[in-house]
Short mmCIF file of C-alpha atoms in Angstrom, two decimals:
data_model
loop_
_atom_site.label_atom_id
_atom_site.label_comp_id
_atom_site.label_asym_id
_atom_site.label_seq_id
_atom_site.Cartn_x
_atom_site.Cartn_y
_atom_site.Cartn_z
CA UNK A 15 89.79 -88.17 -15.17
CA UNK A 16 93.48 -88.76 -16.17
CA UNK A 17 94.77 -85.68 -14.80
CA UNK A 18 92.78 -85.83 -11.72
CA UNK A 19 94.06 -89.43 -10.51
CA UNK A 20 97.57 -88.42 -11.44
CA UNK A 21 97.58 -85.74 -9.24
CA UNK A 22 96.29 -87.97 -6.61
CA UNK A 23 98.64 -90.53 -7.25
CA UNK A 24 101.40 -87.66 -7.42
CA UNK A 25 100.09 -86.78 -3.81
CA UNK A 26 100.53 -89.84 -2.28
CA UNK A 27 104.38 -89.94 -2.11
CA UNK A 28 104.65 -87.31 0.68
CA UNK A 29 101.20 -88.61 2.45
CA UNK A 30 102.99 -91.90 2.80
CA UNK A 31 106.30 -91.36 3.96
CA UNK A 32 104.91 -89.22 6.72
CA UNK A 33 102.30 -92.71 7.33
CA UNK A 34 105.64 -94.95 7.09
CA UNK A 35 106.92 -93.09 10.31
CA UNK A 36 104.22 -93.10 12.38
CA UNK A 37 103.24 -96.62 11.59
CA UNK A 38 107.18 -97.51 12.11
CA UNK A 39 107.09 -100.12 9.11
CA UNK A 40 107.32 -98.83 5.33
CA UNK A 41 104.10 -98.50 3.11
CA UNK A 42 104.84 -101.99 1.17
CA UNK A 43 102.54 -104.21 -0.68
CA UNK A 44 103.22 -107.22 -1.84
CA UNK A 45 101.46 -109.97 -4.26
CA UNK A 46 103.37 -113.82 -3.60
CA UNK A 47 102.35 -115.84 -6.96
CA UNK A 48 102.82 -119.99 -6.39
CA UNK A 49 103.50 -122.27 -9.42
CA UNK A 50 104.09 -125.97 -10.10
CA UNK A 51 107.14 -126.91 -11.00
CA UNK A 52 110.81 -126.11 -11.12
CA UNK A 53 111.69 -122.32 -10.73
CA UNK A 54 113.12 -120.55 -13.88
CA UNK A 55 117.22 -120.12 -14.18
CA UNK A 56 118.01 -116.10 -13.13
CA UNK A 57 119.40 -115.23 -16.80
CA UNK A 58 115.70 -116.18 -18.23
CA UNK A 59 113.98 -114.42 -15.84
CA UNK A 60 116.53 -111.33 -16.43
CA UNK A 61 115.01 -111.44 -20.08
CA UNK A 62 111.84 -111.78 -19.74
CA UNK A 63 111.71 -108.51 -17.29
CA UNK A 64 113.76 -106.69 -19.71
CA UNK A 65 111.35 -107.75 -22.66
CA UNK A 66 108.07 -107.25 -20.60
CA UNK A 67 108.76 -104.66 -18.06
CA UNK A 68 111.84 -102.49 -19.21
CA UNK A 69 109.79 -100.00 -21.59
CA UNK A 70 107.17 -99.03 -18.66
CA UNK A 71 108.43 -95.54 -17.59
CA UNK A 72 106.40 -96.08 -13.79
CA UNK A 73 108.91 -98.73 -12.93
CA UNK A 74 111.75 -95.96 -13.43
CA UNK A 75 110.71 -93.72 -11.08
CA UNK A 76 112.79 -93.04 -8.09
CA UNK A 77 111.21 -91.25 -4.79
CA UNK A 78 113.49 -88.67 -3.86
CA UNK A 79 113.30 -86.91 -0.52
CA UNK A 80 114.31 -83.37 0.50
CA UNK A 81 116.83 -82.18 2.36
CA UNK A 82 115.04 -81.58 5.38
CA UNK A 83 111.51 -83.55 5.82
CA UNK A 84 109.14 -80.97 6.86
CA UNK A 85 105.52 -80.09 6.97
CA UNK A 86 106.35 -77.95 4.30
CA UNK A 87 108.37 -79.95 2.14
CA UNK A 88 107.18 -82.68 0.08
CA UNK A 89 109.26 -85.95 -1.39
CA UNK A 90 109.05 -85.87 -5.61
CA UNK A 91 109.87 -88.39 -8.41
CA UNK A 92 112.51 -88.28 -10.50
CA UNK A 93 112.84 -90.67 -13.62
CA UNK A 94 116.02 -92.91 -14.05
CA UNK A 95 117.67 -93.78 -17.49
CA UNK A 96 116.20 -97.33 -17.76
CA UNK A 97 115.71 -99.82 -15.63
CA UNK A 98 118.08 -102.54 -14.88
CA UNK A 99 116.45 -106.28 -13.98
CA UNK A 100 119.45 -107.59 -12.02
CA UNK A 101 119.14 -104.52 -8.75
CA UNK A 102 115.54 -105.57 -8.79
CA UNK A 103 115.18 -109.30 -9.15
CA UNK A 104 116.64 -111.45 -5.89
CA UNK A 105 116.50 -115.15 -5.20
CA UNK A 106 115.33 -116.71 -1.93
CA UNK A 107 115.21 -120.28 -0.84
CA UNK A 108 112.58 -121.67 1.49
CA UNK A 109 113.85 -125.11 2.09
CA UNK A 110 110.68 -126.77 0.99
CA UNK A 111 108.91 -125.37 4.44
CA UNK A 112 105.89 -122.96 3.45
CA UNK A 113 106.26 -121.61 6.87
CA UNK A 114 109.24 -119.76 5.50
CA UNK A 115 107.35 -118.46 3.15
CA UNK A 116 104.95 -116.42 5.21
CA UNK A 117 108.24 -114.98 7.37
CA UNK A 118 109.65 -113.95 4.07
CA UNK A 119 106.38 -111.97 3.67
CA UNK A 120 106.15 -110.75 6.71
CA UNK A 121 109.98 -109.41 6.61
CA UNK A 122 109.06 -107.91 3.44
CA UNK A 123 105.74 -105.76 3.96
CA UNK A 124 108.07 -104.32 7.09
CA UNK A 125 111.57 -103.62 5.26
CA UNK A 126 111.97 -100.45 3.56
CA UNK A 127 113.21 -100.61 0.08
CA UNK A 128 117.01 -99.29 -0.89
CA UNK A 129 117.84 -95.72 -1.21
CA UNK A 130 118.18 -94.49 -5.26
CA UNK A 131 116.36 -97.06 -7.13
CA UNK A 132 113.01 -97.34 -7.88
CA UNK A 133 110.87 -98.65 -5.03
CA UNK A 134 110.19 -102.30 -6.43
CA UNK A 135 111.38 -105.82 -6.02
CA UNK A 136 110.92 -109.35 -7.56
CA UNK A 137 112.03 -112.72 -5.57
CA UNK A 138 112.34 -116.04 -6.94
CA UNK A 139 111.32 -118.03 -3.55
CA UNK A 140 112.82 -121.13 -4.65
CA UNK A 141 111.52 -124.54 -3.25
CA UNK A 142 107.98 -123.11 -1.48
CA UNK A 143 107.69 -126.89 -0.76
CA UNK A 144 108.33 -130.33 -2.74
CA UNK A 145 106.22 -128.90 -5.78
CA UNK A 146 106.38 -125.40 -5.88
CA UNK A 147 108.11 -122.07 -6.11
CA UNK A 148 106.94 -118.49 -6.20
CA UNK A 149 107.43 -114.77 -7.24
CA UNK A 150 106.88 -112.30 -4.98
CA UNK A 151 106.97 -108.84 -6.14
CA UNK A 152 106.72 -106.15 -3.87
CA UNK A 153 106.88 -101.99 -4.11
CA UNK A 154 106.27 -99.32 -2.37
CA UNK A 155 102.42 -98.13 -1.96
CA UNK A 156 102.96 -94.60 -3.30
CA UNK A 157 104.36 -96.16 -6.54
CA UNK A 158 101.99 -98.78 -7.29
CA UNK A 159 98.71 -100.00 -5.73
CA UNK A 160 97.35 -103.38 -5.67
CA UNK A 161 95.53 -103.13 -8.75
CA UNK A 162 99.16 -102.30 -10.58
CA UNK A 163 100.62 -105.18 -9.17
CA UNK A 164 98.21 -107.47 -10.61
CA UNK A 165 98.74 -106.08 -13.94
CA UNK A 166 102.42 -105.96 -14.03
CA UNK A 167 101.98 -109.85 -13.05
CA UNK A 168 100.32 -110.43 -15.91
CA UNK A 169 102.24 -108.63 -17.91
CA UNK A 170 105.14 -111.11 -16.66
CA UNK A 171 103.25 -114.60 -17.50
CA UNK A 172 101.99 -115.94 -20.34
CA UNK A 173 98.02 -115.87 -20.22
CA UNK A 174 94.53 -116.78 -23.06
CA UNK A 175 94.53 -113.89 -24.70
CA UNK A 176 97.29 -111.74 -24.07
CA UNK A 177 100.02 -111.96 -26.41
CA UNK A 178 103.33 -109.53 -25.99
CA UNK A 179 105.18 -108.40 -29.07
CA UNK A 180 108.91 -107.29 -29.20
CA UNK A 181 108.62 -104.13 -27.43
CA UNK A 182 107.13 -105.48 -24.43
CA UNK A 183 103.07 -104.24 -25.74
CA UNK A 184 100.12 -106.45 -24.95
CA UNK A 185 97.23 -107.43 -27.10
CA UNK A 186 94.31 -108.68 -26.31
CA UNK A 187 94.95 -108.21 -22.74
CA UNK A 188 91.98 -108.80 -20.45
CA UNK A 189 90.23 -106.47 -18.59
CA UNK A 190 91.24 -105.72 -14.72
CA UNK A 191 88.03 -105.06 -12.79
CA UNK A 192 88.41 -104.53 -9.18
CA UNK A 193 85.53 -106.35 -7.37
CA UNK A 194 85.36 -103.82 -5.59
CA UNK A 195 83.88 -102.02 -8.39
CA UNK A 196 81.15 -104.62 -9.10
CA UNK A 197 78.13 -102.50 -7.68
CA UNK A 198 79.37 -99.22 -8.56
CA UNK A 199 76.82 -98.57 -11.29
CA UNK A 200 73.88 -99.51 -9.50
CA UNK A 201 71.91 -96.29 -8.31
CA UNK A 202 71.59 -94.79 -5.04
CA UNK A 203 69.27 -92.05 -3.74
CA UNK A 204 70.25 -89.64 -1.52
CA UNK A 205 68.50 -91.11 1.40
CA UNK A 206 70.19 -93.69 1.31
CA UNK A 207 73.91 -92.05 1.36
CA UNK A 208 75.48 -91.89 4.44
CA UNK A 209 78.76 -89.81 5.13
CA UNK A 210 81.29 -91.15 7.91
CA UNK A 211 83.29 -87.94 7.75
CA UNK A 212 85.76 -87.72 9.64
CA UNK A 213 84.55 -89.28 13.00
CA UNK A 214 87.12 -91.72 14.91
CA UNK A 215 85.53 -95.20 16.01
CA UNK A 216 86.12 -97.34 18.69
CA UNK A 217 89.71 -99.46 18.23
CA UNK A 218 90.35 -103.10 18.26
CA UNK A 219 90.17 -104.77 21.36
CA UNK A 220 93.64 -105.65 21.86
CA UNK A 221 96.52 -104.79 24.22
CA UNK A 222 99.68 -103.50 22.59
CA UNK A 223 101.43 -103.24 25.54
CA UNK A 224 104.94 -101.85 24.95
CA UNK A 225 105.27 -102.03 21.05
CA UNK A 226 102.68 -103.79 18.46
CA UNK A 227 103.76 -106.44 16.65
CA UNK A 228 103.52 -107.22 12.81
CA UNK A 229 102.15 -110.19 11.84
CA UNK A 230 100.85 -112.23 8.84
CA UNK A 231 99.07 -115.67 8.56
CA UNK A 232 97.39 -116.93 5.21
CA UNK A 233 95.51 -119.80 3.93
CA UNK A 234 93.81 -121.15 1.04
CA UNK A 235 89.91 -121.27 1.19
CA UNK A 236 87.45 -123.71 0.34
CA UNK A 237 85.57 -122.16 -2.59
CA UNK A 238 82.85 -124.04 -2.72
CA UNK A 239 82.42 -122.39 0.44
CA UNK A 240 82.74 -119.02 -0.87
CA UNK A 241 80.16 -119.90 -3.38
CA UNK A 242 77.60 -120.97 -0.83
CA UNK A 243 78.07 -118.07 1.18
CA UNK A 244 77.77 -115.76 -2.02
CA UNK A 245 74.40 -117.48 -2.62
CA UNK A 246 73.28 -117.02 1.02
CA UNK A 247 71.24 -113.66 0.13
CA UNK A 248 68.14 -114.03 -2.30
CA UNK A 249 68.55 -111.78 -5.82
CA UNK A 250 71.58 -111.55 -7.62
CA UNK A 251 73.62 -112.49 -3.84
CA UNK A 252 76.69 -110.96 -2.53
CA UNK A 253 80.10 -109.90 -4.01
CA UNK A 254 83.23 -110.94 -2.84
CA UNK A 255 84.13 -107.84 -1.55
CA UNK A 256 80.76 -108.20 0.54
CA UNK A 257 81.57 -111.75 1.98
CA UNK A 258 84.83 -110.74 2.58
CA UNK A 259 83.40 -107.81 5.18
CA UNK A 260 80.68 -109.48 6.43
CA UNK A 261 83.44 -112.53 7.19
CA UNK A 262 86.01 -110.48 8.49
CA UNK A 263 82.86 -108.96 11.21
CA UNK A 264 81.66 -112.08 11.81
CA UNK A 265 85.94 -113.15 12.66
CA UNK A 266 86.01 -110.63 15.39
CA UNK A 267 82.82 -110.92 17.28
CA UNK A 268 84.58 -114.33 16.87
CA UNK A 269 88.09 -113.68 17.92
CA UNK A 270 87.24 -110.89 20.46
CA UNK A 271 83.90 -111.43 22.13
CA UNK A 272 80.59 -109.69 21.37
CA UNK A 273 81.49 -105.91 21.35
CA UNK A 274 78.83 -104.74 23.98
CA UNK A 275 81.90 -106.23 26.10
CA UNK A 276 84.69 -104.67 24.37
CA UNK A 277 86.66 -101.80 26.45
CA UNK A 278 85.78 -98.21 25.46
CA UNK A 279 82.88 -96.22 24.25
CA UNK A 280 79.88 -98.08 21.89
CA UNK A 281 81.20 -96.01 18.33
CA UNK A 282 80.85 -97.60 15.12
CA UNK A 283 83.97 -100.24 14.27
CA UNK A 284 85.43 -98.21 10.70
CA UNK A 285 86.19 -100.69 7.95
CA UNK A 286 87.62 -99.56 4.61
CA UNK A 287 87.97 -101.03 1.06
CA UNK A 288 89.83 -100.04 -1.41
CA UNK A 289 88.50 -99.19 -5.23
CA UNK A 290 90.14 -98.77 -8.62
CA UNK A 291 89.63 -95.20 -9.75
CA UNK A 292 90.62 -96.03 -13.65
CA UNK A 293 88.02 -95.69 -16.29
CA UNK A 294 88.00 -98.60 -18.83
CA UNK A 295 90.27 -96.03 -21.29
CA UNK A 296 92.85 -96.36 -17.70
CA UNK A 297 92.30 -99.72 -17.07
CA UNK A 298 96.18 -100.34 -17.29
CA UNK A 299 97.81 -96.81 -16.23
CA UNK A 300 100.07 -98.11 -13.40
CA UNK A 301 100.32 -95.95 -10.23
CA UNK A 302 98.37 -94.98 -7.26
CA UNK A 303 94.47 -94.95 -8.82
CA UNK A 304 92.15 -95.89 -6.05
CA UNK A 305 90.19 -94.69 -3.29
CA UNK A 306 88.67 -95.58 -0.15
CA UNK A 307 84.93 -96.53 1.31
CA UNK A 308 85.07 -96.38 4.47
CA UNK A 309 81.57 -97.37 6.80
CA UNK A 310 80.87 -99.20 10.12
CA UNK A 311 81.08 -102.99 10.05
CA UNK A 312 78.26 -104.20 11.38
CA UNK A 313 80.03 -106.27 14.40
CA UNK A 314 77.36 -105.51 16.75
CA UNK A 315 74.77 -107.66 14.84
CA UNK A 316 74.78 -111.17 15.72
CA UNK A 317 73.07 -112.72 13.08
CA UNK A 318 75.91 -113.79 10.27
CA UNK A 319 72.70 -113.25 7.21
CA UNK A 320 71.85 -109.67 8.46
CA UNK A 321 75.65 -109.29 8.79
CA UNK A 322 76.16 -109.80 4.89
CA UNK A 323 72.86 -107.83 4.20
CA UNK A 324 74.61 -104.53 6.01
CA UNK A 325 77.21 -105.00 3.76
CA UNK A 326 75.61 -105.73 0.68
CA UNK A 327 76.03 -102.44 -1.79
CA UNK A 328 78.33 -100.39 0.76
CA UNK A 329 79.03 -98.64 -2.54
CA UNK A 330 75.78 -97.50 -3.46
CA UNK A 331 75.81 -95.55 -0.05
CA UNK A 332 79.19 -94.65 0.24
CA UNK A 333 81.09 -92.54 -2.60
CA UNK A 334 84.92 -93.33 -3.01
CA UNK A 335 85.28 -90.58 -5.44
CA UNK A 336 84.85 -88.06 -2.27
CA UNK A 337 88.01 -89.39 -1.02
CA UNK A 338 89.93 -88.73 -4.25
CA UNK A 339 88.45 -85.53 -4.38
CA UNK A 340 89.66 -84.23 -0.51
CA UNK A 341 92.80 -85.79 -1.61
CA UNK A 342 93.19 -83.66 -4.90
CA UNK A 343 92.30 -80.76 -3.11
CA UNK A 344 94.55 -81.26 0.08
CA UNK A 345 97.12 -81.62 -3.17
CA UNK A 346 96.69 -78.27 -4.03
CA UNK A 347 96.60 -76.98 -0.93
CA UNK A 348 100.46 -78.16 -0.29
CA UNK A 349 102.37 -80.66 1.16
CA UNK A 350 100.94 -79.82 4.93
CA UNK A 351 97.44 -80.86 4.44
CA UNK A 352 98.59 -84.50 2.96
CA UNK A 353 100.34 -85.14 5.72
CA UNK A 354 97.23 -83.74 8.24
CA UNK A 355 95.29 -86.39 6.52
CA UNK A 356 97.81 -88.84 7.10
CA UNK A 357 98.43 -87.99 10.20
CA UNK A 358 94.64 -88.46 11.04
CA UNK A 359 93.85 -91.78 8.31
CA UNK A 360 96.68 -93.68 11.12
CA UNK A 361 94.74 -92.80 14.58
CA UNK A 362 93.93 -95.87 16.28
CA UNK A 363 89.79 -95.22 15.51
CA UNK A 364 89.92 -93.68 12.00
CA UNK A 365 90.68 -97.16 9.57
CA UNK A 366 90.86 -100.10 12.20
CA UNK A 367 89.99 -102.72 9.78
CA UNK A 368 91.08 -102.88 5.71
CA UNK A 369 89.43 -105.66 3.60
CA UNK A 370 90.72 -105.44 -0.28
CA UNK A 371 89.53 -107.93 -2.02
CA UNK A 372 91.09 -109.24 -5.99
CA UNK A 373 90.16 -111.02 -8.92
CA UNK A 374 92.99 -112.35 -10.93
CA UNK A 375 91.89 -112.18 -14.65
CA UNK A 376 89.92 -115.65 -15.75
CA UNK A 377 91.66 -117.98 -17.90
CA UNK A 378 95.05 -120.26 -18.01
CA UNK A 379 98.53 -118.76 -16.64
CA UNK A 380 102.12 -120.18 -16.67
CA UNK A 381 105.32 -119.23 -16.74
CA UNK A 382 107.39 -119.95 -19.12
CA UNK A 383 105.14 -123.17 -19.19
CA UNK A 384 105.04 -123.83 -15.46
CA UNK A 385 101.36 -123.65 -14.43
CA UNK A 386 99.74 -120.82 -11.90
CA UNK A 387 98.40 -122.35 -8.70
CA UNK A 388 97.63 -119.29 -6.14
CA UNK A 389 97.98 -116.12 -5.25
CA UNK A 390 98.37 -114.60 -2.03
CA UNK A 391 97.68 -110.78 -1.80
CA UNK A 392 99.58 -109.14 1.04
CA UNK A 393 98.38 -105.63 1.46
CA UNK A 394 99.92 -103.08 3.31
CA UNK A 395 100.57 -102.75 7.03
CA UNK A 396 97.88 -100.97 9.11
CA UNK A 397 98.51 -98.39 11.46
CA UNK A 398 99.40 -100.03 14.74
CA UNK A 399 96.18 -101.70 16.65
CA UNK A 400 94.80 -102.40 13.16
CA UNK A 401 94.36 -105.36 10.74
CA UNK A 402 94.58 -105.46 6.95
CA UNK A 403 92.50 -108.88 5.97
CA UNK A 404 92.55 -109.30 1.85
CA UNK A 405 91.47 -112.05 -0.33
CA UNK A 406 92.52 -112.78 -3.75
CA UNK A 407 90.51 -115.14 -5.96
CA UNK A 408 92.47 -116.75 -9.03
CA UNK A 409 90.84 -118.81 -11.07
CA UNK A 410 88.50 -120.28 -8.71
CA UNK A 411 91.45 -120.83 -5.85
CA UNK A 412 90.48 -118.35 -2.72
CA UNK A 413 93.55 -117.86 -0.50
CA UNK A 414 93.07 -115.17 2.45
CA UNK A 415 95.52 -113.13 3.89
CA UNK A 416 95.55 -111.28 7.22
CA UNK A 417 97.97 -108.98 8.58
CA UNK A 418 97.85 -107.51 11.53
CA UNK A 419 100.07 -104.59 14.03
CA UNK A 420 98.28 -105.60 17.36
CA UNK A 421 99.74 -108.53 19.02
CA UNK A 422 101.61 -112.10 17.87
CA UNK A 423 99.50 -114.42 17.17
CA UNK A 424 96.35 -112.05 16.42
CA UNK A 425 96.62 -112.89 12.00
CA UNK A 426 96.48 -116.61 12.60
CA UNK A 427 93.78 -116.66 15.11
CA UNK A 428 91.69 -114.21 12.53
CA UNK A 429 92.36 -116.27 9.36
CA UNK A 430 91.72 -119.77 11.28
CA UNK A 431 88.27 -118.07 12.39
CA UNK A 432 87.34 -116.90 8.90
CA UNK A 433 86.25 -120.19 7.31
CA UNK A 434 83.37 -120.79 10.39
CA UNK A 435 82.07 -117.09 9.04
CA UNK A 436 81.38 -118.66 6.07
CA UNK A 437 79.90 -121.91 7.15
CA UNK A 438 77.66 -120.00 9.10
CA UNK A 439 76.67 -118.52 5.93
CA UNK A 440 76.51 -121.81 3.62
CA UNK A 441 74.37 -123.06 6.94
CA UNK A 442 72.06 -120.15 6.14
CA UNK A 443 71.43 -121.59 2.35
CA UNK A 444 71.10 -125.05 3.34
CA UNK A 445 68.53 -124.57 6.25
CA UNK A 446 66.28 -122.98 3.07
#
């Protein structure tokens, strides 16, 4: 298993630089981490990367590209000496207005990284508003994926259970499972599998005109909410990951109109989720571990219950380790068949709609004593007339995050829409 995923993540350097151009924003994620309290001074912070981070050899690794970029030429890693905190770690004031807060991220998640150093970042955003400040760590997709960040994050704080020693090692560190992941061992039959291939959908119903235009909008969520709508299906209910499709279908019926009247031919609408390819022996190998499911949302249903029943146990129909598979093999095949995949995964019909969806690990977090509030997960830009709609839960605080490279305007109106979704679902459970 190690070997395969390595080579996958090895892969995904060249796949995504050749993604980065034809999206015309770099292949950045980014997790923003809010805390109560006063921010720490720089020279503590230095340390405690130093201590915490400094001995992990992924966070040395530069991405060097060829001479000439070809279809036959690939970008590689090369390993620097060590890594120094103060070319990584940058300080940012907000002015007490949140507002600046979600321009910082969306300046972020479309600014490539510098040239020579390892693709990574960490911001003290100082003054969020009158009570808070934030981290916001960011990389580059091909060197870390969302499940990485969370770890190195809590690697950083200080958490119940996980206790670092001199060298920067954890003990007793809690498990990462992707939610994603939460249905993966139930059984399937073969009748039920479906296979999307590699068919292109229908697109988002939204003019681009001359250029798209990144955005990003975010919000906190009611949980109770969230737990209502979890318990709107009989049996063990829904996942997060679930909710969070059957939301984010329910948003653009919403948003956009029923789709018998969108423009274009009836196809399936092509979501995707992401899921964590690590065994339990992996669980904190940093790099580029996951797959994709990809499967038609079910937009054209109008009912918001049968909506979360089409979702419910994608991943007992779907296999994500086909993905990582075609991947491995395009691997082998050379540099030219990444990029042919790339060059298809970022056509306007193939992955319209991305909906990863986190767990931060359960217990008490601080740093350096200041408490954990939120997290807002920003993945990474879609291809342009797509969305990217993600939704972190930490410690029972649900905060939503939409970004979108259609129009301005188009994340807001999507994340203000999600929280009807779910009170159509909670209005399922009560009318029981």
């Amino acid at each position: 298993m190690v070997a395969k995923t390595m080579n996958v993540e090895s892969a995904l350097a060249p796949t995504d630089e050749l993604s980065c151009s034809r999206r015309g924003v770099p292949s950045t994620i980014a997790l923003a981490a809010l805390f109560a309290g006063e921010p720490p001074d720089q020279e503590s912070l230095y340390d405690r990367v130093a201590q915490r981070w400094g001995r992990l050899p992924r966070l040395r690794q530069v991405l060097s590209s060829p001479e000439r970029l070809g279809w036959l030429r690939r970008h590689h890693w090369q390993r620097a000496d060590c890594l120094d905190p103060r070319r990584h770690i940058l300080s940012v004031d907000c002015a007490k207005d949140p507002l600046r807060l979600t321009a910082l991220l969306r300046e972020l998640i479309t600014r490539p990284f510098p040239e020579g150093l390892p693709p990574w970042q960490l911001r003290v955003v100082r003054q969020v508003d009158d009570s808070h400040f934030a981290l916001v760590l960011t990389a580059h997709h091909a060197l870390l994926d969302g499940q990485s960040l969370l770890h190195l994050a809590t690697r950083l704080l200080d958490g119940d259970g996980c206790v670092f020693d001199g060298d920067g090692e954890a003990s007793g560190a809690p498990r990462r499972v992707p939610l994603s992941a939460e249905r993966a061992q139930q059984p399937s039959t073969d009748s039920t599998r479906q296979s999307t291939g590699l068919r292109l959908g229908r697109t988002l119903p939204v003019n681009l005109g001359s250029a798209p235009q990144p955005d990003l909008a975010w919000a906190e969520i009611d949980a109770e909410m969230i737990r209502s709508a979890r318990r709107a299906l009989p049996g063990l209910g829904a996942t997060l990951n679930e909710v969070l499709l059957a939301g984010v279908s329910g948003t653009l019926r919403h948003v956009h109109g029923e789709p018998d009247r969108w423009p274009g031919a009836p196809r399936p609408l092509y979501g995707c989720f992401p899921v964590d390819l690590r065994t339990r022996q992996e669980a904190e190998v940093l790099g580029n571990m996951v797959s994709l499911v990809r499967f038609p949302l079910p937009v054209d249903t109008s009912d918001p219950r049968e909506r979360l029943t089409a979702c419910q146990g994608v991943l007992g129909k779907y296999k994500p380790e086909a993905a990582a598979q075609g991947i491995d093999a395009a691997a082998k095949l050379g540099p030219w068949a990444l990029r042919a995949i790339a060059a298809w995964g970022n056509r306007p019909g193939a992955l319209p709609v991305s909906c990863p969806a986190f767990r931060w690990p359960r217990g008490t977090w601080s740093l350096d004593g200041r408490p954990l509030t939120s997290v807002i997960p920003c993945p990474v830009m879609p291809p342009p007339g797509g969305i990217a709609v993600s939704l972190m839960n930490c410690s029972g605080t649900f905060t939503l995050c939409t970004i979108s490279n259609t129009v301005s305007g188009h994340a807001r109106a999507l994340t203000d829409s999600f929280p009807r979704e779910l009170e159509s679902l909670a209005g399922i459970e009560r009318a029981k």
